[in-house]
C-alpha atoms as a PDB file:
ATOM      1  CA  UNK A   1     110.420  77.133 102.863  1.00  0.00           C
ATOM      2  CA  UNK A   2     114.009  77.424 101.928  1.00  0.00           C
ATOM      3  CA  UNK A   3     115.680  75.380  98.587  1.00  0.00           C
ATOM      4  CA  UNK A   4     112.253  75.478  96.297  1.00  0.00           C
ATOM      5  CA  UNK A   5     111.712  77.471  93.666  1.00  0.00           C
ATOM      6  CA  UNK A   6     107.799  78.059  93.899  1.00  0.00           C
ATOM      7  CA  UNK A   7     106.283  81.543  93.784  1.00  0.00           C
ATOM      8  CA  UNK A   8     102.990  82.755  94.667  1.00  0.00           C
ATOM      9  CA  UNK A   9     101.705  82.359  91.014  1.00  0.00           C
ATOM     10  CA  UNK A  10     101.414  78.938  92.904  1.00  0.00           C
ATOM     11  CA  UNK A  11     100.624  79.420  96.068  1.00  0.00           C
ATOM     12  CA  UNK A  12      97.448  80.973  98.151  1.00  0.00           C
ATOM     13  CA  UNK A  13      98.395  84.027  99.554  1.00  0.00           C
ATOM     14  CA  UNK A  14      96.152  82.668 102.159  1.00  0.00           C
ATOM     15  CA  UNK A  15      97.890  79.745 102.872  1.00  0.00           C
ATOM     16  CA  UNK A  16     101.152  80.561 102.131  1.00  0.00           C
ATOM     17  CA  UNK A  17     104.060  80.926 104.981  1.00  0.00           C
ATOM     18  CA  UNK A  18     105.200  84.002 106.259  1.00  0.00           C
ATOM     19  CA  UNK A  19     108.870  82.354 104.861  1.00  0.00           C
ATOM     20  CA  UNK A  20     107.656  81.770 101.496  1.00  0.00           C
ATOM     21  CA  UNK A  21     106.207  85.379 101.317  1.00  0.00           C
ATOM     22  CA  UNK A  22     109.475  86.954 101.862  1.00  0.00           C
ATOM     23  CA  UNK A  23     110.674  84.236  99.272  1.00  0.00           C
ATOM     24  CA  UNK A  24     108.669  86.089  97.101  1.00  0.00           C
ATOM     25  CA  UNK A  25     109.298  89.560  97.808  1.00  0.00           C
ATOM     26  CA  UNK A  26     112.631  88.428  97.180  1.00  0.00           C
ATOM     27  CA  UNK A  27     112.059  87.634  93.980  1.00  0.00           C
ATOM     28  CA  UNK A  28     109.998  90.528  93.220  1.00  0.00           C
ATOM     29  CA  UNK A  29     112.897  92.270  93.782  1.00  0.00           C
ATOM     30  CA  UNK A  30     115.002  90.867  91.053  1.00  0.00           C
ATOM     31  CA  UNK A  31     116.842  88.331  93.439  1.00  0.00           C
ATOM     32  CA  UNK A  32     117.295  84.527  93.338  1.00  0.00           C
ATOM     33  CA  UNK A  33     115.955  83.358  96.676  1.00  0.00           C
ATOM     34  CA  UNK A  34     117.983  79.930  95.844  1.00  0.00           C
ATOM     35  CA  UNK A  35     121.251  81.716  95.868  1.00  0.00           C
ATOM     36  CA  UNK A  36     123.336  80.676  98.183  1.00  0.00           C
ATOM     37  CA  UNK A  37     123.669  83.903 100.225  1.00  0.00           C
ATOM     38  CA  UNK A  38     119.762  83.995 100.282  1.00  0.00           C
ATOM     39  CA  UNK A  39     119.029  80.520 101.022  1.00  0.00           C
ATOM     40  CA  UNK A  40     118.164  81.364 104.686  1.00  0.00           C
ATOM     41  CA  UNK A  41     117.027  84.766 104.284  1.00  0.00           C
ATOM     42  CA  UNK A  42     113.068  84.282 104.460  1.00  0.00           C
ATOM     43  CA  UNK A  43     113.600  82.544 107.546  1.00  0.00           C
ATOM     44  CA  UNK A  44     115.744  84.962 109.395  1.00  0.00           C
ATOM     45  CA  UNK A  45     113.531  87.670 108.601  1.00  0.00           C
ATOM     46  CA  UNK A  46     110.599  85.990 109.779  1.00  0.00           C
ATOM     47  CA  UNK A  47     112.865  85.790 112.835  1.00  0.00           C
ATOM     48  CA  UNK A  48     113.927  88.984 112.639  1.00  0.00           C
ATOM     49  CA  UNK A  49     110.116  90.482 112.102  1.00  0.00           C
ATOM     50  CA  UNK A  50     108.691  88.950 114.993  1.00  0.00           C
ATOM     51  CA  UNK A  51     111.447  90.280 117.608  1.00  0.00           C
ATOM     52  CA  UNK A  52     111.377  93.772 116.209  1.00  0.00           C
ATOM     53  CA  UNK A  53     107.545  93.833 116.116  1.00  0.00           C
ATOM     54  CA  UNK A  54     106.804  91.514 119.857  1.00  0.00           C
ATOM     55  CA  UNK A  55     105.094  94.333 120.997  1.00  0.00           C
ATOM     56  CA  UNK A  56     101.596  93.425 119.311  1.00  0.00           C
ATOM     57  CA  UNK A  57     101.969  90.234 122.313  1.00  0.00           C
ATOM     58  CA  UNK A  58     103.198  92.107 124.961  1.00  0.00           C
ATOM     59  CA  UNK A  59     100.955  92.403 127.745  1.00  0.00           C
ATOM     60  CA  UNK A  60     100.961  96.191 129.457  1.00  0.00           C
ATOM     61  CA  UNK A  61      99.570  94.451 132.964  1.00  0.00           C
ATOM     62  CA  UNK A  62     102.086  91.755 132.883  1.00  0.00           C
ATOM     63  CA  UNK A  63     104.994  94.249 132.560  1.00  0.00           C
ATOM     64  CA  UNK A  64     103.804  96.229 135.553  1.00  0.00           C
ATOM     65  CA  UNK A  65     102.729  92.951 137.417  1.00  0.00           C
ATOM     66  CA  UNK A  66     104.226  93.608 140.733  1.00  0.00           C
ATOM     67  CA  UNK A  67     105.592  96.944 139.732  1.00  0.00           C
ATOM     68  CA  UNK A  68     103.138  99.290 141.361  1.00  0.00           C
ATOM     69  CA  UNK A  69     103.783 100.630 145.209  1.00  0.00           C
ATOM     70  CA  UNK A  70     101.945 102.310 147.368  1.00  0.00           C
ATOM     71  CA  UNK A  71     104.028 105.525 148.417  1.00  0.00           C
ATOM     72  CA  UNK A  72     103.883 108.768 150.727  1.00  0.00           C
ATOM     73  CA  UNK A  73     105.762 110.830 147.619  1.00  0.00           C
ATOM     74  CA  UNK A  74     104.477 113.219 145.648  1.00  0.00           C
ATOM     75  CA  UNK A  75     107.389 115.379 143.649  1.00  0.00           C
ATOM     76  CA  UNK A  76     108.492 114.500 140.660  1.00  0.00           C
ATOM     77  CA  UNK A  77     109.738 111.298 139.254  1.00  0.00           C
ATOM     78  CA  UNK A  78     112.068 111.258 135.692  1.00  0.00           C
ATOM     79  CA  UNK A  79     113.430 108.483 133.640  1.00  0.00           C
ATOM     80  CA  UNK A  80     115.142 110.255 131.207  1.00  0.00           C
ATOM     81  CA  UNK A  81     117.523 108.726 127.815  1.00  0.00           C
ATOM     82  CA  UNK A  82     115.819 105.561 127.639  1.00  0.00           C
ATOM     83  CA  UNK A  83     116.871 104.306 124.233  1.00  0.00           C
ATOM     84  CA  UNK A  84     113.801 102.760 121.543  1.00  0.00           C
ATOM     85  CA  UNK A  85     114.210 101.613 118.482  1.00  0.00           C
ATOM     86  CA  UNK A  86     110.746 101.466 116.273  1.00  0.00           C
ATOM     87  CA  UNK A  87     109.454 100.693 112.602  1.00  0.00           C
ATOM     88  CA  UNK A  88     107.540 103.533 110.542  1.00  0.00           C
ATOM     89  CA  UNK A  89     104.446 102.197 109.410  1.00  0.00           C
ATOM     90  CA  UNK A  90     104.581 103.866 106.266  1.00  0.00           C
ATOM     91  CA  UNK A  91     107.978 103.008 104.684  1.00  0.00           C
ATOM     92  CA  UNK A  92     108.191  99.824 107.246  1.00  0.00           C
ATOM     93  CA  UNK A  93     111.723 101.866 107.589  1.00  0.00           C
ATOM     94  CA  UNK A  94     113.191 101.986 111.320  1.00  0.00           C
ATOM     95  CA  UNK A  95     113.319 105.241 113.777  1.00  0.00           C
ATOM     96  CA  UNK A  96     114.997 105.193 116.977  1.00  0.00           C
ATOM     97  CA  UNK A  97     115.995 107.695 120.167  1.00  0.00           C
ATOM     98  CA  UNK A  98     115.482 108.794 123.126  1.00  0.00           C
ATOM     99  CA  UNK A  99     112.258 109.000 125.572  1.00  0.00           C
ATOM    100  CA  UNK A 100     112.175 111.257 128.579  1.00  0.00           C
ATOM    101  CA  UNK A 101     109.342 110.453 131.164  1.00  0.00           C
ATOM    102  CA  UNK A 102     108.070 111.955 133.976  1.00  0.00           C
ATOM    103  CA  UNK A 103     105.358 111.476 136.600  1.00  0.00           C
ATOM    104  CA  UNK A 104     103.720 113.040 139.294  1.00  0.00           C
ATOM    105  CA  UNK A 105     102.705 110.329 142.185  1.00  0.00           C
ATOM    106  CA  UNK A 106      99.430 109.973 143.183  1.00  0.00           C
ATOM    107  CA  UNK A 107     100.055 106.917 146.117  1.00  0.00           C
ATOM    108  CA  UNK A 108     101.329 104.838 143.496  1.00  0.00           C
ATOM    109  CA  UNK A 109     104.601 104.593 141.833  1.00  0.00           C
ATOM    110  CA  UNK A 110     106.020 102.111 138.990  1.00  0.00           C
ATOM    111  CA  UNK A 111     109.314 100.329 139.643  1.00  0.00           C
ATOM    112  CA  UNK A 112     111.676 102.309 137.438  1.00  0.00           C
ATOM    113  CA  UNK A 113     113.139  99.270 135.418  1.00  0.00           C
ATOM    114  CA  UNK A 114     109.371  98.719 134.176  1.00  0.00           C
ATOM    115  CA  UNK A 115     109.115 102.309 132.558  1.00  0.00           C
ATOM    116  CA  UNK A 116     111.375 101.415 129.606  1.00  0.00           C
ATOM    117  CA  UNK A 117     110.055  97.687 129.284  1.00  0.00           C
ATOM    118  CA  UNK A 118     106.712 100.271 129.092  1.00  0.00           C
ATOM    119  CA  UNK A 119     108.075 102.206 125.935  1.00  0.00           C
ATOM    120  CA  UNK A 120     108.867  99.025 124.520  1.00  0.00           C
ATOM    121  CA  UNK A 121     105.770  97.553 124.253  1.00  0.00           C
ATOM    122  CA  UNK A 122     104.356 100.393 122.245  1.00  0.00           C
ATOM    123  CA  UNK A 123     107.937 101.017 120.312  1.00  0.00           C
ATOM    124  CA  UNK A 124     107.978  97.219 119.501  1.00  0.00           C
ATOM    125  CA  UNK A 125     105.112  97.891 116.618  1.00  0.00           C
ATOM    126  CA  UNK A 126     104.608  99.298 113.101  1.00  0.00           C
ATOM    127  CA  UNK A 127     104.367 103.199 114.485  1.00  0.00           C
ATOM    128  CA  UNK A 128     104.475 106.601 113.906  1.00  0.00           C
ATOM    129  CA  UNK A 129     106.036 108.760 116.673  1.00  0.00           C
ATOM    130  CA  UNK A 130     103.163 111.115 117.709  1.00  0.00           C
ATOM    131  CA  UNK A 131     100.971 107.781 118.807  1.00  0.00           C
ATOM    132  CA  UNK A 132     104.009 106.345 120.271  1.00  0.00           C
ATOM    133  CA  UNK A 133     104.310 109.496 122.113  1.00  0.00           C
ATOM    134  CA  UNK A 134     100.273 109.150 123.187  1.00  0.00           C
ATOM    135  CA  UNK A 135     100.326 105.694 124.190  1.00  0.00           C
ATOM    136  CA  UNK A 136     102.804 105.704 126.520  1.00  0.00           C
ATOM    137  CA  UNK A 137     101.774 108.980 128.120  1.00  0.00           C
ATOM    138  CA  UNK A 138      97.911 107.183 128.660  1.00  0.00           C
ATOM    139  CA  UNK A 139      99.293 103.511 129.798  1.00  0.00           C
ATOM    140  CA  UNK A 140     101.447 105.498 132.131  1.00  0.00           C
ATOM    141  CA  UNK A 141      98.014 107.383 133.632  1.00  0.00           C
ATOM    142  CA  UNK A 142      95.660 104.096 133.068  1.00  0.00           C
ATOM    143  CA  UNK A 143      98.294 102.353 135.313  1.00  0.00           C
ATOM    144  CA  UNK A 144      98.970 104.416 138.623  1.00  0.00           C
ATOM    145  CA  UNK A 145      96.546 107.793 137.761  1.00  0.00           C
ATOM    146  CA  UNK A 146      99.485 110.333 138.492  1.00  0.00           C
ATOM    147  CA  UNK A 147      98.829 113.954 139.128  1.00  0.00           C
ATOM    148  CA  UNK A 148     100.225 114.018 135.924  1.00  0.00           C
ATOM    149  CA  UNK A 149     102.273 112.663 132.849  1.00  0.00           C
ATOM    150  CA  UNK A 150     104.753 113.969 130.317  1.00  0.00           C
ATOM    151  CA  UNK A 151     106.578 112.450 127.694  1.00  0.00           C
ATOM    152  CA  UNK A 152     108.942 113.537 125.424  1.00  0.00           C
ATOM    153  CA  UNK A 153     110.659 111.295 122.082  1.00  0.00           C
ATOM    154  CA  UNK A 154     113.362 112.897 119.982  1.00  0.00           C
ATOM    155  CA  UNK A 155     114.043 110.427 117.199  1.00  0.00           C
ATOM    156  CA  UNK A 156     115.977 110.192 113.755  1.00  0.00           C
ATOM    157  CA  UNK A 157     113.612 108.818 110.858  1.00  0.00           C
ATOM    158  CA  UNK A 158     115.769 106.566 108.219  1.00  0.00           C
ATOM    159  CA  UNK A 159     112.682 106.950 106.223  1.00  0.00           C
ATOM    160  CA  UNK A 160     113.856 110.802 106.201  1.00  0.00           C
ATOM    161  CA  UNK A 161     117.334 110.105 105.736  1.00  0.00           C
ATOM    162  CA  UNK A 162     117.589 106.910 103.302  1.00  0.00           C
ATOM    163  CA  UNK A 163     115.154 108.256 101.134  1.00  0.00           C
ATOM    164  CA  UNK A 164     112.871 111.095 100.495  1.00  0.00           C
ATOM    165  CA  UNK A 165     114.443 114.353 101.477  1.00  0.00           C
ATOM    166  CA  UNK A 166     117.894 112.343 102.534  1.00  0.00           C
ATOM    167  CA  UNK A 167     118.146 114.788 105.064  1.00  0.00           C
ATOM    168  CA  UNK A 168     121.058 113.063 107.625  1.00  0.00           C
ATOM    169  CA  UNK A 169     121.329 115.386 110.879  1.00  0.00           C
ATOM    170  CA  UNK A 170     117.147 115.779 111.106  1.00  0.00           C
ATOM    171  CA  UNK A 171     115.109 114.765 114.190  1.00  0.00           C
ATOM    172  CA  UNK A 172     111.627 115.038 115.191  1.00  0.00           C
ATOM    173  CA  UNK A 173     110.563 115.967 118.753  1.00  0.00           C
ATOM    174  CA  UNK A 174     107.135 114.956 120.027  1.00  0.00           C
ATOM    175  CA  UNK A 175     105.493 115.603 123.129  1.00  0.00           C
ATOM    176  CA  UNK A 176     102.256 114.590 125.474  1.00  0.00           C
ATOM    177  CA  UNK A 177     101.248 116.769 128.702  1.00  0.00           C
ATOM    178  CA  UNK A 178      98.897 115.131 130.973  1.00  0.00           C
ATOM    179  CA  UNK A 179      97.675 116.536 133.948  1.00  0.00           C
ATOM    180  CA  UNK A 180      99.519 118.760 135.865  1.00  0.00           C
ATOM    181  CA  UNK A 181     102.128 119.103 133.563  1.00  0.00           C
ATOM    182  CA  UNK A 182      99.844 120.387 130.763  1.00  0.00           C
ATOM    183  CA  UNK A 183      97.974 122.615 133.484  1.00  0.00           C
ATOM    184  CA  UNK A 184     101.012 124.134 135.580  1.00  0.00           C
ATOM    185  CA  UNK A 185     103.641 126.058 133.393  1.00  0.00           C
ATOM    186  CA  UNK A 186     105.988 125.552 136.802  1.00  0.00           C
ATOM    187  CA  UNK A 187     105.618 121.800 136.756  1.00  0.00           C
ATOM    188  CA  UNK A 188     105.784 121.396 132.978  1.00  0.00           C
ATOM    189  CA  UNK A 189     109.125 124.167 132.812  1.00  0.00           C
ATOM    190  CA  UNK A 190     110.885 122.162 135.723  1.00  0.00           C
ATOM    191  CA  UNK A 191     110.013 119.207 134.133  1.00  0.00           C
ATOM    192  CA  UNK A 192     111.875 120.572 130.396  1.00  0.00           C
ATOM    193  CA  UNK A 193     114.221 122.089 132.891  1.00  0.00           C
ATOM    194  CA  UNK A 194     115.851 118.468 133.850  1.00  0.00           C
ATOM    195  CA  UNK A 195     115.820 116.812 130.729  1.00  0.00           C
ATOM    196  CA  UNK A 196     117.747 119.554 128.804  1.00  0.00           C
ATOM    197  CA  UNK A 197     121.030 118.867 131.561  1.00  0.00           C
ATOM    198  CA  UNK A 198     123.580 116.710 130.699  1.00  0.00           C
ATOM    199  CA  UNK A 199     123.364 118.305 126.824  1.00  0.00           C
ATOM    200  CA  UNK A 200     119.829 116.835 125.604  1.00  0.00           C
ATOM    201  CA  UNK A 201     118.806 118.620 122.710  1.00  0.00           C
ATOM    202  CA  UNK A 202     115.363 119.729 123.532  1.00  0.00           C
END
């Protein structure tokens, strides 16, 4: 609701806009929403908001739709270095990296483009990395029931480095075993084995 100067000493939280309430958090912050280099902001945020949080509507079967095939493999499949970008649910500050994924077929595989379209379904919400980490690791196993499932993130908090402990060159590593990969040193060591080429820092 751009050009009006109302607040929400005015208007029902309840029926207020989603535009007016970053109006106001504007203004809580000391800023004139009417200025002009904040005229528009409420509404690009809203904007902004809903692409960097579209996970919440994202549909896990509709991403795989068509995505699953029958196959006579069963060695190990990697997608390794796919890029995510996230929000902490705490600070509502953003964390992003790398995710490293591996499978073991069990008849079924998942076309490779879907695995990242995967991580962004969970990535795409308010999140903290260790149930990122989970969720993709079970959606992977709900999907095609592998022998088993690993995942690995290694992400930079700005809630870390912005504020808090500033710390810049930080990262967190989290990890889920599933399967074989928790049960079989071999299969998990091979696995850690071929995500640490080509310089990862694991």
């Amino acid at each position: 609701m751009a050009g009006t100067s109302a607040t929400l000493d005015s208007v029902s939280l309840e029926t207020a806009s989603t535009q007016e309430l970053y109006r106001e958090l504007l203004r809580r912050m000391g800023e004139d929403p009417d200025r002009d280099g904040l005229v528009r902001t409420p509404e690009r945020m809203e904007k902004s908001m809903a692409f960097l949080t579209r996970g919440y509507v994202m549909d896990i079967n509709a991403v795989l739709h068509d995505a699953l095939f029958d196959v006579d493999y069963d060695e190990m499949v990697i997608v390794k270095d796919i890029e995510f970008f996230s929000q902490c649910e705490h600070h509502l500050l953003p964390f992003f990296g790398k995710a490293h994924i591996a499978y073991v077929p069990n008849g079924k595989v998942i076309g490779l483009s879907k695995i990242p379209r995967l991580v962004d379904v969970f990535a795409r919400r308010l999140q903290v990395q260790e149930r990122l980490t989970k969720q993709v690791s079970e959606a992977i196993q709900e999907a095609i029931n592998p022998q088993g499932v690993a995942v690995i993130l290694e992400a930079q908090h700005l809630c870390m480095m912005m504020r808090g402990v500033e710390k810049q060159h930080s990262s967190t590593v989290t990890s889920a075993m599933l399967g074989v990969f928790k049960e079989q040193v071999q299969t998990r060591n091979e696995f850690l084995s071929l995500v640490r080429r080509q310089g990862n820092g694991i």
